[in-house]
Short mmCIF file of C-alpha atoms in Angstrom, two decimals:
data_model
loop_
_atom_site.label_atom_id
_atom_site.label_comp_id
_atom_site.label_asym_id
_atom_site.label_seq_id
_atom_site.Cartn_x
_atom_site.Cartn_y
_atom_site.Cartn_z
CA UNK A 1 19.93 -21.30 -21.21
CA UNK A 2 19.37 -21.80 -24.94
CA UNK A 3 22.54 -21.13 -26.90
CA UNK A 4 22.20 -21.31 -30.69
CA UNK A 5 24.72 -20.61 -33.40
CA UNK A 6 23.54 -18.41 -36.29
CA UNK A 7 21.04 -20.25 -38.51
CA UNK A 8 20.30 -22.88 -35.85
CA UNK A 9 16.76 -23.56 -34.61
CA UNK A 10 14.99 -25.06 -31.61
CA UNK A 11 11.37 -25.47 -30.51
CA UNK A 12 10.69 -24.95 -26.81
CA UNK A 13 7.74 -26.90 -25.42
CA UNK A 14 5.58 -24.87 -23.03
CA UNK A 15 2.76 -27.41 -22.81
CA UNK A 16 3.48 -28.74 -19.32
CA UNK A 17 3.24 -25.51 -17.39
CA UNK A 18 6.44 -24.06 -18.81
CA UNK A 19 6.38 -20.30 -19.09
CA UNK A 20 9.99 -19.10 -19.26
CA UNK A 21 13.17 -19.76 -21.20
CA UNK A 22 16.48 -17.93 -21.48
CA UNK A 23 18.38 -17.05 -24.66
CA UNK A 24 22.04 -16.13 -24.92
CA UNK A 25 22.64 -12.44 -25.64
CA UNK A 26 25.62 -10.30 -26.61
CA UNK A 27 23.89 -8.88 -29.68
CA UNK A 28 22.36 -12.15 -30.91
CA UNK A 29 19.19 -11.70 -32.94
CA UNK A 30 16.36 -14.24 -33.01
CA UNK A 31 13.17 -15.02 -34.83
CA UNK A 32 10.53 -16.16 -32.32
CA UNK A 33 7.44 -18.03 -33.49
CA UNK A 34 4.96 -18.59 -30.64
CA UNK A 35 2.30 -21.11 -31.63
CA UNK A 36 -0.46 -23.47 -30.58
CA UNK A 37 0.56 -26.71 -32.30
CA UNK A 38 -2.68 -28.61 -32.00
CA UNK A 39 -5.43 -30.02 -34.21
CA UNK A 40 -8.30 -30.64 -31.81
CA UNK A 41 -8.96 -27.37 -29.97
CA UNK A 42 -11.81 -24.89 -30.49
CA UNK A 43 -11.26 -22.66 -33.50
CA UNK A 44 -11.22 -19.34 -31.68
CA UNK A 45 -8.60 -16.74 -30.72
CA UNK A 46 -6.73 -17.40 -27.47
CA UNK A 47 -5.00 -14.54 -25.67
CA UNK A 48 -1.31 -14.69 -24.81
CA UNK A 49 1.47 -12.57 -23.32
CA UNK A 50 5.00 -12.58 -24.78
CA UNK A 51 7.52 -10.74 -22.64
CA UNK A 52 11.29 -10.32 -22.66
CA UNK A 53 13.24 -9.44 -19.51
CA UNK A 54 16.72 -8.13 -20.22
CA UNK A 55 18.43 -5.59 -22.43
CA UNK A 56 17.35 -5.58 -26.08
CA UNK A 57 18.16 -3.56 -29.17
CA UNK A 58 15.82 -1.81 -31.57
CA UNK A 59 17.62 -3.20 -34.63
CA UNK A 60 15.12 -4.99 -36.81
CA UNK A 61 14.81 -6.65 -40.17
CA UNK A 62 13.21 -4.30 -42.64
CA UNK A 63 9.89 -5.88 -43.68
CA UNK A 64 10.45 -4.97 -47.31
CA UNK A 65 13.85 -6.63 -47.67
CA UNK A 66 14.03 -9.03 -50.55
CA UNK A 67 16.15 -12.08 -51.14
CA UNK A 68 19.06 -11.95 -53.61
CA UNK A 69 17.42 -15.05 -55.08
CA UNK A 70 14.29 -13.09 -55.89
CA UNK A 71 13.46 -11.90 -59.38
CA UNK A 72 14.66 -8.33 -60.01
CA UNK A 73 12.09 -5.62 -59.39
CA UNK A 74 9.72 -5.15 -62.29
CA UNK A 75 10.43 -8.63 -63.61
CA UNK A 76 9.40 -12.17 -62.71
CA UNK A 77 6.13 -13.98 -63.09
CA UNK A 78 2.91 -12.34 -64.06
CA UNK A 79 0.47 -14.43 -62.02
CA UNK A 80 -2.97 -14.05 -63.49
CA UNK A 81 -5.87 -13.45 -61.18
CA UNK A 82 -7.91 -16.58 -60.89
CA UNK A 83 -10.24 -17.45 -63.75
CA UNK A 84 -12.09 -20.57 -64.70
CA UNK A 85 -13.89 -22.76 -62.15
CA UNK A 86 -13.25 -20.59 -59.06
CA UNK A 87 -15.43 -20.39 -55.96
CA UNK A 88 -18.35 -22.40 -57.31
CA UNK A 89 -16.03 -25.35 -57.98
CA UNK A 90 -14.62 -25.17 -54.46
CA UNK A 91 -18.01 -24.85 -52.81
CA UNK A 92 -19.49 -27.84 -54.65
CA UNK A 93 -16.38 -29.94 -54.09
CA UNK A 94 -16.54 -29.08 -50.38
CA UNK A 95 -20.22 -29.98 -50.08
CA UNK A 96 -19.61 -33.39 -51.66
CA UNK A 97 -16.71 -34.14 -49.32
CA UNK A 98 -18.69 -33.04 -46.26
CA UNK A 99 -21.76 -35.01 -47.35
CA UNK A 100 -19.71 -38.20 -47.62
CA UNK A 101 -17.92 -37.46 -44.34
CA UNK A 102 -21.27 -37.14 -42.60
CA UNK A 103 -22.71 -40.36 -44.00
CA UNK A 104 -19.56 -42.51 -43.78
CA UNK A 105 -18.43 -43.91 -40.46
CA UNK A 106 -15.87 -46.55 -39.65
CA UNK A 107 -16.88 -49.71 -41.41
CA UNK A 108 -15.73 -53.25 -41.92
CA UNK A 109 -12.59 -53.31 -43.98
CA UNK A 110 -13.32 -54.52 -47.49
CA UNK A 111 -11.17 -56.84 -49.52
CA UNK A 112 -10.32 -54.67 -52.50
CA UNK A 113 -9.10 -56.56 -55.57
CA UNK A 114 -5.78 -55.58 -57.08
CA UNK A 115 -5.85 -53.32 -60.10
CA UNK A 116 -6.10 -55.48 -63.19
CA UNK A 117 -5.29 -54.16 -66.64
CA UNK A 118 -8.17 -55.99 -68.25
CA UNK A 119 -9.20 -55.43 -71.84
CA UNK A 120 -11.25 -52.22 -72.00
CA UNK A 121 -14.66 -51.94 -73.64
CA UNK A 122 -14.65 -51.39 -77.38
CA UNK A 123 -14.20 -47.78 -78.51
CA UNK A 124 -17.57 -46.39 -79.53
CA UNK A 125 -19.50 -48.73 -77.22
CA UNK A 126 -22.30 -47.29 -75.06
CA UNK A 127 -22.88 -47.41 -71.32
CA UNK A 128 -25.61 -45.97 -69.12
CA UNK A 129 -24.71 -43.78 -66.12
CA UNK A 130 -26.41 -41.66 -63.48
CA UNK A 131 -25.03 -38.15 -62.95
CA UNK A 132 -25.70 -35.92 -59.94
CA UNK A 133 -27.82 -33.06 -61.26
CA UNK A 134 -28.08 -30.72 -58.26
CA UNK A 135 -25.64 -28.94 -56.00
CA UNK A 136 -27.89 -29.70 -53.01
CA UNK A 137 -26.45 -32.95 -51.68
CA UNK A 138 -29.24 -33.11 -49.10
CA UNK A 139 -31.83 -33.55 -51.87
CA UNK A 140 -30.06 -35.62 -54.47
CA UNK A 141 -31.35 -35.64 -58.03
CA UNK A 142 -29.68 -37.86 -60.61
CA UNK A 143 -30.07 -37.81 -64.37
CA UNK A 144 -29.76 -40.97 -66.40
CA UNK A 145 -27.48 -40.50 -69.42
CA UNK A 146 -25.78 -42.65 -72.03
CA UNK A 147 -22.06 -42.26 -72.60
CA UNK A 148 -20.12 -43.31 -75.66
CA UNK A 149 -16.57 -44.54 -75.08
CA UNK A 150 -14.35 -42.11 -76.96
CA UNK A 151 -10.95 -43.10 -75.58
CA UNK A 152 -9.80 -46.33 -73.91
CA UNK A 153 -6.40 -46.14 -72.26
CA UNK A 154 -4.42 -48.26 -69.84
CA UNK A 155 -5.50 -46.01 -66.92
CA UNK A 156 -8.47 -43.90 -68.01
CA UNK A 157 -11.64 -44.52 -70.02
CA UNK A 158 -13.19 -41.33 -71.45
CA UNK A 159 -16.93 -41.44 -72.07
CA UNK A 160 -18.79 -38.55 -73.69
CA UNK A 161 -22.52 -38.08 -73.19
CA UNK A 162 -24.42 -38.84 -76.39
CA UNK A 163 -26.37 -35.61 -75.84
CA UNK A 164 -23.24 -33.42 -75.81
CA UNK A 165 -23.81 -30.24 -77.84
CA UNK A 166 -22.22 -29.70 -81.26
CA UNK A 167 -18.83 -28.05 -81.64
CA UNK A 168 -17.04 -30.37 -79.20
CA UNK A 169 -14.04 -32.62 -79.68
CA UNK A 170 -13.10 -34.02 -83.04
CA UNK A 171 -12.06 -37.65 -82.82
CA UNK A 172 -8.39 -36.67 -83.02
CA UNK A 173 -8.81 -34.03 -80.31
CA UNK A 174 -10.60 -36.47 -78.03
CA UNK A 175 -7.85 -39.05 -78.52
CA UNK A 176 -5.18 -36.47 -77.66
CA UNK A 177 -7.22 -35.31 -74.66
CA UNK A 178 -7.63 -38.87 -73.43
CA UNK A 179 -3.93 -39.66 -73.84
CA UNK A 180 -2.98 -36.59 -71.79
CA UNK A 181 -5.08 -37.74 -68.85
CA UNK A 182 -4.27 -41.43 -69.29
CA UNK A 183 -0.53 -41.15 -69.75
CA UNK A 184 0.39 -37.93 -67.90
CA UNK A 185 -2.04 -36.69 -65.27
CA UNK A 186 -3.34 -39.99 -63.89
CA UNK A 187 0.20 -41.42 -63.40
CA UNK A 188 1.29 -38.19 -61.65
CA UNK A 189 -1.33 -38.63 -58.94
CA UNK A 190 -0.75 -42.35 -58.55
CA UNK A 191 3.01 -41.89 -58.21
CA UNK A 192 2.46 -39.28 -55.48
CA UNK A 193 -0.47 -40.78 -53.56
CA UNK A 194 -0.85 -44.45 -54.46
CA UNK A 195 -3.65 -46.37 -56.12
CA UNK A 196 -7.39 -45.92 -55.66
CA UNK A 197 -9.81 -48.74 -55.06
CA UNK A 198 -11.16 -50.71 -58.01
CA UNK A 199 -14.81 -51.25 -57.13
CA UNK A 200 -15.84 -51.98 -60.70
CA UNK A 201 -12.77 -54.21 -61.23
CA UNK A 202 -11.88 -52.68 -64.59
CA UNK A 203 -8.40 -51.54 -63.57
CA UNK A 204 -9.14 -47.98 -64.70
CA UNK A 205 -10.74 -44.72 -63.70
CA UNK A 206 -13.59 -43.35 -65.78
CA UNK A 207 -13.86 -39.77 -66.99
CA UNK A 208 -17.48 -39.07 -67.86
CA UNK A 209 -18.09 -35.81 -69.75
CA UNK A 210 -21.74 -34.79 -69.59
CA UNK A 211 -23.95 -31.73 -70.15
CA UNK A 212 -25.46 -32.52 -66.73
CA UNK A 213 -22.26 -31.13 -65.20
CA UNK A 214 -22.40 -27.99 -67.35
CA UNK A 215 -25.92 -27.33 -66.10
CA UNK A 216 -24.81 -27.35 -62.46
CA UNK A 217 -23.87 -23.70 -63.07
CA UNK A 218 -25.99 -21.12 -64.84
CA UNK A 219 -24.45 -18.55 -67.17
CA UNK A 220 -24.98 -15.82 -64.57
CA UNK A 221 -23.37 -17.93 -61.87
CA UNK A 222 -20.37 -18.51 -64.13
CA UNK A 223 -19.90 -14.77 -64.35
CA UNK A 224 -20.20 -14.11 -60.62
CA UNK A 225 -19.02 -17.34 -58.93
CA UNK A 226 -17.19 -19.39 -61.54
CA UNK A 227 -18.43 -22.80 -62.59
CA UNK A 228 -18.18 -26.48 -61.70
CA UNK A 229 -15.64 -28.07 -64.04
CA UNK A 230 -15.71 -31.56 -62.57
CA UNK A 231 -16.02 -33.68 -59.44
CA UNK A 232 -15.59 -37.04 -57.77
CA UNK A 233 -18.42 -38.35 -55.56
CA UNK A 234 -17.78 -41.03 -52.95
CA UNK A 235 -21.42 -42.08 -53.28
CA UNK A 236 -20.32 -44.17 -56.29
CA UNK A 237 -18.00 -46.22 -54.07
CA UNK A 238 -20.08 -46.88 -50.96
CA UNK A 239 -23.74 -46.80 -52.01
CA UNK A 240 -25.73 -49.70 -53.39
CA UNK A 241 -28.47 -47.31 -54.51
CA UNK A 242 -29.59 -47.70 -58.11
CA UNK A 243 -28.22 -44.20 -58.81
CA UNK A 244 -24.71 -45.27 -57.83
CA UNK A 245 -22.42 -46.05 -60.74
CA UNK A 246 -20.35 -48.31 -58.45
CA UNK A 247 -16.97 -47.35 -59.74
CA UNK A 248 -14.20 -44.76 -59.74
CA UNK A 249 -15.57 -41.88 -61.81
CA UNK A 250 -14.54 -38.29 -62.45
CA UNK A 251 -17.41 -36.25 -63.86
CA UNK A 252 -16.52 -33.36 -66.18
CA UNK A 253 -18.10 -30.64 -68.27
CA UNK A 254 -18.27 -31.14 -72.02
CA UNK A 255 -17.16 -28.54 -74.55
CA UNK A 256 -20.03 -26.20 -75.41
CA UNK A 257 -18.60 -23.36 -77.51
CA UNK A 258 -22.01 -21.80 -78.18
CA UNK A 259 -23.03 -21.71 -74.52
CA UNK A 260 -26.22 -23.66 -75.20
CA UNK A 261 -26.18 -25.29 -71.75
CA UNK A 262 -24.69 -22.60 -69.51
CA UNK A 263 -21.57 -20.47 -70.01
CA UNK A 264 -19.57 -21.27 -73.11
CA UNK A 265 -16.68 -23.76 -72.90
CA UNK A 266 -14.49 -24.19 -75.94
CA UNK A 267 -12.36 -27.28 -76.42
CA UNK A 268 -9.31 -25.21 -75.47
CA UNK A 269 -11.03 -23.91 -72.33
CA UNK A 270 -11.87 -27.46 -71.23
CA UNK A 271 -8.26 -28.47 -71.84
CA UNK A 272 -7.09 -25.46 -69.83
CA UNK A 273 -9.40 -25.83 -66.80
CA UNK A 274 -10.20 -29.53 -66.37
CA UNK A 275 -6.66 -30.94 -65.80
CA UNK A 276 -6.07 -29.19 -62.46
CA UNK A 277 -9.56 -30.19 -61.28
CA UNK A 278 -8.92 -33.78 -62.36
CA UNK A 279 -5.65 -33.95 -60.38
CA UNK A 280 -7.38 -32.38 -57.36
CA UNK A 281 -10.39 -34.71 -57.48
CA UNK A 282 -8.35 -37.85 -58.16
CA UNK A 283 -6.49 -37.29 -54.89
CA UNK A 284 -9.86 -37.05 -53.11
CA UNK A 285 -10.85 -40.32 -54.77
CA UNK A 286 -7.64 -42.09 -53.72
CA UNK A 287 -7.86 -40.70 -50.20
CA UNK A 288 -11.51 -41.62 -49.70
CA UNK A 289 -11.20 -45.09 -51.15
CA UNK A 290 -8.06 -45.89 -49.14
CA UNK A 291 -9.37 -44.55 -45.82
CA UNK A 292 -12.92 -45.86 -46.07
CA UNK A 293 -12.88 -48.92 -48.34
CA UNK A 294 -9.39 -50.37 -48.00
CA UNK A 295 -8.67 -49.51 -44.37
CA UNK A 296 -12.20 -49.45 -42.95
CA UNK A 297 -11.84 -46.02 -41.38
CA UNK A 298 -13.44 -42.61 -41.51
CA UNK A 299 -12.90 -40.13 -44.31
CA UNK A 300 -9.83 -37.93 -43.80
CA UNK A 301 -10.21 -34.61 -41.97
CA UNK A 302 -11.24 -31.93 -44.43
CA UNK A 303 -8.24 -29.61 -44.01
CA UNK A 304 -5.75 -32.42 -44.60
CA UNK A 305 -7.66 -33.97 -47.49
CA UNK A 306 -7.89 -30.55 -49.15
CA UNK A 307 -4.23 -29.76 -48.55
CA UNK A 308 -3.26 -33.01 -50.26
CA UNK A 309 -5.48 -32.18 -53.23
CA UNK A 310 -3.75 -28.82 -53.57
CA UNK A 311 -0.42 -30.63 -53.67
CA UNK A 312 -1.99 -32.85 -56.36
CA UNK A 313 -2.84 -29.78 -58.42
CA UNK A 314 0.73 -28.56 -58.03
CA UNK A 315 1.93 -31.79 -59.67
CA UNK A 316 0.60 -30.41 -62.95
CA UNK A 317 2.60 -27.22 -62.50
CA UNK A 318 5.78 -29.12 -61.64
CA UNK A 319 5.31 -31.31 -64.71
CA UNK A 320 5.23 -28.29 -67.01
CA UNK A 321 7.96 -26.45 -65.08
CA UNK A 322 10.27 -29.41 -65.71
CA UNK A 323 9.17 -29.66 -69.31
CA UNK A 324 9.74 -25.95 -70.00
CA UNK A 325 12.79 -24.67 -68.09
CA UNK A 326 13.24 -20.89 -68.28
CA UNK A 327 12.92 -19.01 -70.51
CA UNK A 328 11.04 -21.53 -72.70
CA UNK A 329 7.27 -21.87 -72.77
CA UNK A 330 6.68 -18.34 -71.51
CA UNK A 331 4.83 -15.44 -73.11
CA UNK A 332 7.35 -13.21 -71.33
CA UNK A 333 10.80 -14.85 -70.98
CA UNK A 334 11.14 -13.31 -67.47
CA UNK A 335 8.08 -15.14 -66.13
CA UNK A 336 8.65 -17.32 -63.09
CA UNK A 337 6.51 -20.13 -64.55
CA UNK A 338 5.74 -21.33 -68.06
CA UNK A 339 2.27 -20.43 -69.31
CA UNK A 340 1.16 -24.07 -69.14
CA UNK A 341 1.97 -24.30 -65.41
CA UNK A 342 0.19 -21.21 -64.13
CA UNK A 343 -3.34 -22.59 -64.05
CA UNK A 344 -2.27 -25.36 -61.68
CA UNK A 345 -0.54 -23.23 -59.03
CA UNK A 346 -1.26 -19.48 -59.24
CA UNK A 347 -4.22 -19.62 -56.86
CA UNK A 348 -2.02 -21.32 -54.25
CA UNK A 349 0.67 -18.67 -54.63
CA UNK A 350 -1.92 -15.93 -54.11
CA UNK A 351 -3.83 -17.59 -51.27
CA UNK A 352 -0.65 -18.58 -49.41
CA UNK A 353 0.58 -14.97 -49.61
CA UNK A 354 -2.75 -13.89 -48.10
CA UNK A 355 -2.35 -16.50 -45.36
CA UNK A 356 1.13 -15.27 -44.48
CA UNK A 357 -0.15 -11.72 -44.09
CA UNK A 358 -2.22 -13.00 -41.12
CA UNK A 359 -0.78 -16.37 -40.05
CA UNK A 360 -2.04 -16.13 -36.45
CA UNK A 361 -5.70 -15.73 -37.42
CA UNK A 362 -6.40 -18.62 -39.82
CA UNK A 363 -6.11 -22.13 -38.40
CA UNK A 364 -4.47 -24.81 -40.50
CA UNK A 365 -5.70 -27.77 -38.46
CA UNK A 366 -9.32 -27.08 -37.55
CA UNK A 367 -11.04 -26.51 -40.89
CA UNK A 368 -13.37 -28.86 -42.69
CA UNK A 369 -13.12 -28.64 -46.45
CA UNK A 370 -16.76 -27.57 -46.27
CA UNK A 371 -15.43 -24.25 -44.92
CA UNK A 372 -15.16 -21.82 -47.78
CA UNK A 373 -12.35 -19.36 -48.30
CA UNK A 374 -8.94 -19.53 -49.88
CA UNK A 375 -6.64 -18.31 -47.14
CA UNK A 376 -6.59 -21.47 -45.02
CA UNK A 377 -6.21 -23.54 -48.16
CA UNK A 378 -3.09 -21.57 -49.08
CA UNK A 379 -1.66 -22.26 -45.63
CA UNK A 380 -2.42 -25.97 -45.79
CA UNK A 381 -0.84 -26.19 -49.23
CA UNK A 382 2.34 -24.75 -47.67
CA UNK A 383 2.16 -27.24 -44.79
CA UNK A 384 1.69 -30.29 -47.03
CA UNK A 385 4.30 -29.06 -49.50
CA UNK A 386 6.85 -28.63 -46.68
CA UNK A 387 6.06 -32.04 -45.21
CA UNK A 388 6.53 -33.70 -48.59
CA UNK A 389 9.79 -31.83 -49.16
CA UNK A 390 11.13 -32.94 -45.78
CA UNK A 391 9.90 -36.53 -45.66
CA UNK A 392 10.18 -37.71 -49.25
CA UNK A 393 8.04 -39.27 -51.93
CA UNK A 394 6.58 -42.05 -49.80
CA UNK A 395 5.20 -39.67 -47.15
CA UNK A 396 2.02 -38.87 -49.08
CA UNK A 397 1.43 -42.59 -49.67
CA UNK A 398 1.55 -43.17 -45.92
CA UNK A 399 -1.00 -40.42 -45.33
CA UNK A 400 -3.38 -42.10 -47.78
CA UNK A 401 -2.94 -45.77 -46.89
CA UNK A 402 -4.27 -45.68 -43.32
CA UNK A 403 -7.40 -45.26 -41.21
CA UNK A 404 -5.77 -42.47 -39.18
CA UNK A 405 -6.85 -38.88 -39.76
CA UNK A 406 -5.68 -35.34 -39.09
CA UNK A 407 -2.62 -34.54 -37.00
CA UNK A 408 -2.44 -38.15 -35.74
CA UNK A 409 -2.10 -39.29 -39.34
CA UNK A 410 0.70 -36.80 -40.02
CA UNK A 411 2.56 -37.80 -36.85
CA UNK A 412 2.33 -41.51 -37.69
CA UNK A 413 3.36 -41.02 -41.32
CA UNK A 414 6.32 -38.86 -40.26
CA UNK A 415 7.20 -41.03 -37.22
CA UNK A 416 7.50 -37.77 -35.29
CA UNK A 417 5.20 -35.77 -33.00
CA UNK A 418 3.08 -33.22 -34.83
CA UNK A 419 4.18 -30.29 -32.59
CA UNK A 420 7.84 -30.84 -33.53
CA UNK A 421 6.92 -30.78 -37.20
CA UNK A 422 4.69 -27.75 -36.80
CA UNK A 423 7.43 -25.87 -34.99
CA UNK A 424 9.96 -26.24 -37.78
CA UNK A 425 7.31 -25.62 -40.44
CA UNK A 426 6.35 -22.35 -38.74
CA UNK A 427 9.96 -21.16 -38.82
CA UNK A 428 10.41 -22.25 -42.43
CA UNK A 429 7.69 -19.89 -43.59
CA UNK A 430 10.12 -17.07 -42.80
CA UNK A 431 13.57 -18.69 -42.95
CA UNK A 432 13.21 -20.53 -46.29
CA UNK A 433 15.15 -17.88 -48.17
CA UNK A 434 16.67 -15.25 -45.90
CA UNK A 435 17.91 -12.04 -47.55
CA UNK A 436 21.62 -12.18 -48.29
CA UNK A 437 22.02 -15.81 -47.20
CA UNK A 438 22.55 -18.63 -49.73
CA UNK A 439 19.60 -20.97 -49.42
CA UNK A 440 21.92 -23.98 -49.13
CA UNK A 441 23.33 -22.47 -45.90
CA UNK A 442 19.96 -22.71 -44.18
CA UNK A 443 19.37 -26.05 -42.41
CA UNK A 444 17.24 -28.36 -44.55
CA UNK A 445 14.57 -28.52 -41.87
CA UNK A 446 14.06 -24.74 -42.14
CA UNK A 447 13.62 -24.49 -45.90
CA UNK A 448 11.50 -25.77 -48.74
CA UNK A 449 12.98 -27.91 -51.49
CA UNK A 450 10.38 -27.47 -54.22
CA UNK A 451 9.80 -23.72 -53.85
CA UNK A 452 11.71 -20.61 -52.82
CA UNK A 453 9.13 -18.47 -51.06
CA UNK A 454 10.76 -15.07 -51.41
CA UNK A 455 11.20 -15.64 -55.12
CA UNK A 456 7.55 -16.70 -55.52
CA UNK A 457 6.16 -13.76 -53.56
CA UNK A 458 8.53 -11.24 -55.13
CA UNK A 459 7.19 -12.29 -58.52
CA UNK A 460 3.63 -11.93 -57.26
CA UNK A 461 4.41 -8.49 -55.81
CA UNK A 462 5.97 -7.37 -59.09
CA UNK A 463 2.80 -8.39 -60.91
CA UNK A 464 0.13 -7.22 -58.47
CA UNK A 465 1.61 -4.81 -55.94
CA UNK A 466 2.10 -2.60 -54.18
CA UNK A 467 -1.51 -2.44 -53.04
CA UNK A 468 -3.53 -2.88 -49.89
CA UNK A 469 -3.82 -6.62 -50.60
CA UNK A 470 -0.20 -7.08 -51.78
CA UNK A 471 1.64 -4.54 -49.62
CA UNK A 472 5.21 -5.86 -49.74
CA UNK A 473 7.43 -8.35 -51.58
CA UNK A 474 7.38 -10.80 -48.66
CA UNK A 475 4.22 -11.10 -46.57
CA UNK A 476 5.59 -11.92 -43.09
CA UNK A 477 6.83 -8.86 -41.20
CA UNK A 478 7.95 -9.91 -37.68
CA UNK A 479 7.05 -7.49 -34.91
CA UNK A 480 9.94 -6.15 -32.85
CA UNK A 481 9.95 -7.55 -29.30
CA UNK A 482 11.60 -5.17 -26.79
CA UNK A 483 9.41 -5.52 -23.70
CA UNK A 484 6.02 -7.18 -23.40
CA UNK A 485 3.18 -7.59 -25.85
CA UNK A 486 -0.20 -9.27 -25.79
CA UNK A 487 -2.02 -10.79 -28.70
CA UNK A 488 -4.28 -13.58 -29.85
CA UNK A 489 -3.46 -16.88 -31.51
CA UNK A 490 -5.87 -19.34 -33.07
CA UNK A 491 -5.03 -23.03 -32.46
CA UNK A 492 -3.11 -24.41 -35.42
CA UNK A 493 -1.32 -21.09 -36.09
CA UNK A 494 1.89 -19.23 -35.30
CA UNK A 495 2.93 -15.60 -35.11
CA UNK A 496 6.31 -13.91 -35.58
CA UNK A 497 8.59 -11.64 -33.54
CA UNK A 498 12.19 -10.51 -33.83
CA UNK A 499 14.22 -10.21 -30.66
CA UNK A 500 17.66 -8.58 -30.80
CA UNK A 501 19.70 -8.64 -27.60
CA UNK A 502 21.88 -5.75 -26.49
CA UNK A 503 25.65 -6.19 -27.05
CA UNK A 504 26.41 -6.06 -23.33
CA UNK A 505 23.67 -8.40 -22.15
CA UNK A 506 24.80 -11.97 -21.50
CA UNK A 507 21.24 -13.31 -21.82
CA UNK A 508 17.56 -12.43 -21.89
CA UNK A 509 14.57 -14.18 -20.36
CA UNK A 510 11.43 -14.77 -22.43
CA UNK A 511 7.98 -15.50 -21.00
CA UNK A 512 5.11 -17.04 -23.02
CA UNK A 513 1.96 -17.13 -20.89
CA UNK A 514 -1.67 -16.23 -20.65
CA UNK A 515 -2.22 -12.44 -20.46
CA UNK A 516 -2.54 -12.84 -16.66
CA UNK A 517 0.88 -14.48 -16.43
CA UNK A 518 -0.57 -17.93 -15.78
CA UNK A 519 0.62 -20.94 -17.74
CA UNK A 520 -1.15 -21.53 -21.04
CA UNK A 521 -3.52 -24.51 -21.22
CA UNK A 522 -1.75 -27.80 -21.90
CA UNK A 523 -4.33 -28.89 -24.48
CA UNK A 524 -3.30 -25.95 -26.71
CA UNK A 525 0.23 -27.35 -26.87
CA UNK A 526 1.82 -23.90 -26.55
CA UNK A 527 5.39 -23.72 -27.79
CA UNK A 528 7.88 -21.21 -29.14
CA UNK A 529 10.14 -21.98 -32.07
CA UNK A 530 13.40 -20.03 -32.08
CA UNK A 531 15.75 -19.41 -35.00
CA UNK A 532 18.96 -17.47 -34.53
CA UNK A 533 19.22 -14.99 -37.34
CA UNK A 534 22.54 -14.22 -39.07
CA UNK A 535 24.69 -11.57 -37.47
CA UNK A 536 26.79 -11.21 -34.32
#
């Protein structure tokens, strides 16, 4: 029999034919999270039966309860609905990653020279480049351009296409822009994820700002789909084609205030939108170069690579959150985040809320980053954020500096089986900040360090709800388990139930099986994570 004290947790492995476990009763209340903790099963719903034998109570947690740590009703952040690059950025980024994943197989490990802080080219000097000029990676078209070096830093060289339209950066603005990327954003990613390769042996990454990138999106597409603000392309690291620039390059739009190329982009708009894309794409660059070039392996699985890039974006938010503690830096002093942080993280707050409304339907471990949609991305951001919170600063480095991929990579980097991690993560999505319980009282394994979920989602609800898409302050509403229920789970997901035992019942028996009562397939790694809720 499983006997847990209040606020204790346990994951029960049902992968070897196990179907039944017993919980102590006498009024104890539990959160149950049945799950398929696997990363290599078909992405389709699998039926299950969850049944409790023994006396239970109808007492349940009210779905709308809020944490005392949450912002007061009517206050908190005002998350803005996504603007800027949007879906078109994600779709193009995904197609580039998938294209390189398809063409890159395990290769001979290359000897990659150490980063060398060599003297940069002279400011104002010219260099020829080739820039991808189509979103169709199956029919590549490159445009030859000439870039002028506008900023030379210790980490980043900023080149601007000589055919950039008028109204762009002044020399002082370009210097300030370059310093921000060179001295703030680039070091943030390197500290979190480690160093990229140095194929061109210049000890630096290149930011190339070109009208060719602006033209990847038409003005009408900007209005309906967003636009492509920038990208990294692994082609530059592995191809010997004459169109390869053979170096570590981030391609970016140029300011175009008059909209002569596509939609208009002022200098301020470029400064607003490009940093988060740069942080996102630089993680892809580090990940690809480490997996493929340094360690001679395959490119990382799309869901994990994308989740890491969402953590990379969040670094920008955390930088500004630390720089502007409340109430500073906010248009409204009651905002959860400073204005400067919101563009890095708001989409993840929104998409993770959407994920938690339906956590059993959207796999976290089976997606390629070529799969569109935000919901799974929000879930994978939560997973990678929790893993980093639990395992420390070096964990992300270990995920990068390897030829392992997917759940095997996570297990090796954590030195722990993936199902054990996934079990505690699944509980944490609900237990991170329980109503009426000080967060410090919750075991560290069952809470986030960087974020407080009920506070985040309360702020989102205050700004955007109640509505059909934002129905309550906290998205997860456990179903009450009093007898038997059937449902479907997708591999790489969990679902949530509350079980409250009757005061006079010494124990209850719980069954987790196929709908027929047969044991669930071993390859699904079925398991149930249990957390004893506060109370008797």
